[in-house]
Amino acid sequence: MEKNNDTEKLRTIGYNIFSLCVFLLVWTFVSWLLKSSFFPPPLLVFKTFIELLVEGDIEEVKLSMHVLQSLMRIFGGFGAACILGIPLGLLMGLYGKVYDSTKVIIEPVRFIPPVAWIPIVIVLLVGFFRFVFVIWLGAFFPIYIGTLLSVRGVNPLHIDVPKSFGASRLYIIREIIIPSVLPDILTAMRVGLGIAWECIMAAEMIGGERVGIGIMILKYAQLIRMEAIIVGIVIIGVIGFCLNEIFILVEKRIFRWKEIISI
Amino acid sequence: MGKELIDADVTMKFNNMIVLEEIKFKVHENEFLVIVGPSGCGKTTMANLLAGLLKPTSGHITMKGEEVNPKVHNISIVFQEPSCIPWKTVWDDITMGLKIRGADEKVIGKRCKEVIKMVGLDGFEEYFPKQISGGMKQRVAIARAYATNPDFLLLDEPFGHLDAQTRYLMQIEIMRIWEKEKKTVAFITNNIEEAVYLATRIIIFSKLPARIKGEYTIDLPRPRDLTSQEFLRIRAEITEQCEVVE
């Protein structure tokens, strides 16, 4: 059984590498056909990537600095979203009345895209907090809503079991509600982190700083240097992908009782 | 008959639907009371009321003269639906009741080993519910209910989800445990044969809104023979009683 699983995994990796190679070949071919500086071939993009990594951009800021700065911003925004979203979601889920009576404020805010806040953010906030706020807006709602819905979806029978022994509310929250919602919270966090990362471009478009992956893209957009722009967007995609994969691994590790094979 | 333990006199409504209408009965100590009725007649509601998990719309349920309350009374319930907690191992699940009641670690360990042996789950202590079969899960629920040594044990169609063979074995099992520990039991089912096999007394519920249609005291010798003349006669009589259309 296990051996089959392993060969299956290796095969999947093989297929993915193959797809990637085909994709790069098609890209090279099309760019060779077009011979346009607006459609650089993968090799040129790779060369630019190395240049950006080693020598830095037009202002001599290295690529690693851009990535690091952006990651710090998204973890700032994402962290704030977790710190506020999880407890608030738990609270609103446990006390339905509070949710019902404040719905009119929180629910409409959910539908305002983070980008719509940018003009207000520019006026009210400075520096690091500008970016963090926009990212926080993106990540907060999936985390908050995910937690809230999960609390409301706890199997009432699982609550009745300790209740029938006279358990306190605190015991029920600690032993039943929290373990029951944890997997959903982690999934909500994963979705939130993805959206936070997607918001990096929107956030860094605010400007006012010189470092950040989104800012780097904007710099080269003004110079119409396609190969550097592509380096930027590919990096955003790859980092988002890696963050997601790491999260999935952590989820599988923590919730053994969910993953376990049944007989 | 033993001393009176439970006194129920309730009417239960959900919104405007009357589920239980002036249900009145008593449960005596050491009795094996079986409540039978068609499915969807409010038997589970009755179980939850007896366990103190629901409050009646009007009337009262008292245990030893006091309003029934899981924080005060030592009651256990085995639910109809599979109720193992998915993130708790068999051991953690079965010890839950005693832990909530604040029992001593040593007492918990000793008593839970006993009940695990009683229901034949030794060796499975560290398994999660997902790893064991449906019949085993129900045995976990029964062991959990037994572990606290309850004064009043409620079983709400506990074998409903099991296959016929497992069900039969579990009936023998529950009978053996009851005879050994002489608990007060209220057992809810829609299976008349099961009722006659287990009960010292049977109460028959009508269809919705449930009222008590009849009561039988069964004093056949144990272990009961499912094919004896007397058994079949009582079974037929109760079946007839259940089928009467008002």
Short mmCIF file of N, CA and C in Angstrom, two decimals, chain A residues 52 55-63 65-67 69-70 73 201 204-205 207-230 232-233:
data_model
loop_
_atom_site.label_atom_id
_atom_site.label_comp_id
_atom_site.label_asym_id
_atom_site.label_seq_id
_atom_site.Cartn_x
_atom_site.Cartn_y
_atom_site.Cartn_z
N LEU A 52 18.79 40.80 -10.64
CA LEU A 52 18.07 41.46 -9.54
C LEU A 52 18.51 40.90 -8.19
N GLU A 55 22.76 41.97 -8.15
CA GLU A 55 23.13 43.39 -8.23
C GLU A 55 22.06 44.33 -7.71
N GLY A 56 20.83 43.86 -7.66
CA GLY A 56 19.75 44.73 -7.20
C GLY A 56 19.10 45.46 -8.36
N ASP A 57 18.09 46.24 -8.04
CA ASP A 57 17.33 46.92 -9.10
C ASP A 57 17.99 48.25 -9.48
N ILE A 58 17.24 49.09 -10.18
CA ILE A 58 17.81 50.37 -10.63
C ILE A 58 18.26 51.25 -9.48
N GLU A 59 17.68 51.02 -8.31
CA GLU A 59 18.12 51.79 -7.14
C GLU A 59 19.05 50.97 -6.24
N GLU A 60 19.55 49.87 -6.82
CA GLU A 60 20.47 48.96 -6.14
C GLU A 60 19.89 48.31 -4.89
N VAL A 61 18.55 48.13 -4.91
CA VAL A 61 17.93 47.36 -3.83
C VAL A 61 17.84 45.92 -4.30
N LYS A 62 18.40 45.01 -3.50
CA LYS A 62 18.44 43.61 -3.91
C LYS A 62 17.04 42.98 -3.86
N LEU A 63 16.82 41.98 -4.72
CA LEU A 63 15.54 41.29 -4.80
C LEU A 63 15.13 40.69 -3.45
N MET A 65 15.77 41.77 -0.58
CA MET A 65 15.27 42.82 0.31
C MET A 65 13.80 43.14 0.00
N HIS A 66 13.51 43.17 -1.30
CA HIS A 66 12.12 43.42 -1.71
C HIS A 66 11.19 42.36 -1.13
N VAL A 67 11.61 41.09 -1.32
CA VAL A 67 10.77 39.98 -0.86
C VAL A 67 10.61 40.02 0.65
N GLN A 69 10.91 42.52 2.74
CA GLN A 69 10.09 43.65 3.17
C GLN A 69 8.59 43.35 2.97
N SER A 70 8.27 42.77 1.80
CA SER A 70 6.87 42.45 1.51
C SER A 70 6.35 41.39 2.47
N ARG A 73 5.51 42.82 5.75
CA ARG A 73 4.21 43.52 5.71
C ARG A 73 3.05 42.56 5.76
N MET A 201 0.18 43.65 -3.77
CA MET A 201 0.27 44.61 -4.87
C MET A 201 -0.57 45.85 -4.58
N GLU A 204 1.03 47.93 -1.80
CA GLU A 204 2.27 48.64 -2.13
C GLU A 204 2.06 49.67 -3.24
N MET A 205 0.90 49.59 -3.90
CA MET A 205 0.57 50.63 -4.89
C MET A 205 0.38 51.98 -4.23
N GLY A 207 2.35 53.43 -2.43
CA GLY A 207 3.60 54.16 -2.60
C GLY A 207 4.12 54.72 -1.30
N GLY A 208 5.13 55.60 -1.43
CA GLY A 208 5.70 56.21 -0.23
C GLY A 208 6.87 55.41 0.33
N GLU A 209 7.17 54.25 -0.29
CA GLU A 209 8.31 53.46 0.17
C GLU A 209 9.11 53.06 -1.07
N ARG A 210 10.35 52.58 -0.85
CA ARG A 210 11.19 52.22 -1.98
C ARG A 210 11.42 50.71 -2.10
N VAL A 211 11.06 49.96 -1.04
CA VAL A 211 11.34 48.54 -1.04
C VAL A 211 10.05 47.73 -0.89
N GLY A 212 10.02 46.64 -1.63
CA GLY A 212 8.83 45.77 -1.60
C GLY A 212 8.65 45.19 -2.98
N ILE A 213 8.18 43.96 -3.06
CA ILE A 213 8.10 43.28 -4.35
C ILE A 213 7.11 43.99 -5.28
N GLY A 214 6.02 44.49 -4.72
CA GLY A 214 5.03 45.22 -5.52
C GLY A 214 5.61 46.52 -6.03
N ILE A 215 6.38 47.17 -5.16
CA ILE A 215 7.01 48.44 -5.54
C ILE A 215 8.02 48.23 -6.66
N MET A 216 8.76 47.10 -6.54
CA MET A 216 9.73 46.78 -7.59
C MET A 216 9.02 46.63 -8.94
N ILE A 217 7.88 45.94 -8.93
CA ILE A 217 7.13 45.77 -10.18
C ILE A 217 6.73 47.13 -10.74
N LEU A 218 6.24 48.00 -9.86
CA LEU A 218 5.81 49.33 -10.31
C LEU A 218 6.96 50.14 -10.92
N LYS A 219 8.16 50.03 -10.28
CA LYS A 219 9.34 50.75 -10.80
C LYS A 219 9.59 50.35 -12.25
N TYR A 220 9.60 49.00 -12.49
CA TYR A 220 9.91 48.53 -13.83
C TYR A 220 8.75 48.73 -14.80
N ALA A 221 7.52 48.85 -14.24
CA ALA A 221 6.38 49.11 -15.11
C ALA A 221 6.54 50.49 -15.76
N GLN A 222 7.08 51.44 -14.98
CA GLN A 222 7.28 52.78 -15.53
C GLN A 222 8.32 52.79 -16.65
N LEU A 223 9.28 51.83 -16.55
CA LEU A 223 10.32 51.74 -17.58
C LEU A 223 9.93 50.77 -18.70
N ILE A 224 8.76 50.18 -18.58
CA ILE A 224 8.28 49.14 -19.51
C ILE A 224 9.36 48.06 -19.71
N ARG A 225 9.92 47.57 -18.58
CA ARG A 225 10.90 46.47 -18.65
C ARG A 225 10.18 45.17 -18.31
N MET A 226 9.61 44.55 -19.35
CA MET A 226 8.78 43.38 -19.14
C MET A 226 9.46 42.26 -18.37
N GLU A 227 10.75 41.96 -18.70
CA GLU A 227 11.40 40.80 -18.08
C GLU A 227 11.47 40.96 -16.55
N ALA A 228 11.70 42.20 -16.07
CA ALA A 228 11.77 42.41 -14.62
C ALA A 228 10.37 42.34 -14.00
N ILE A 229 9.38 42.83 -14.73
CA ILE A 229 8.00 42.74 -14.22
C ILE A 229 7.60 41.28 -14.05
N ILE A 230 7.97 40.48 -15.07
CA ILE A 230 7.62 39.05 -14.99
C ILE A 230 8.32 38.38 -13.80
N GLY A 232 8.99 39.73 -11.03
CA GLY A 232 8.20 40.13 -9.85
C GLY A 232 6.93 39.33 -9.70
N ILE A 233 6.17 39.21 -10.80
CA ILE A 233 4.88 38.51 -10.63
C ILE A 233 5.07 37.01 -10.43
#
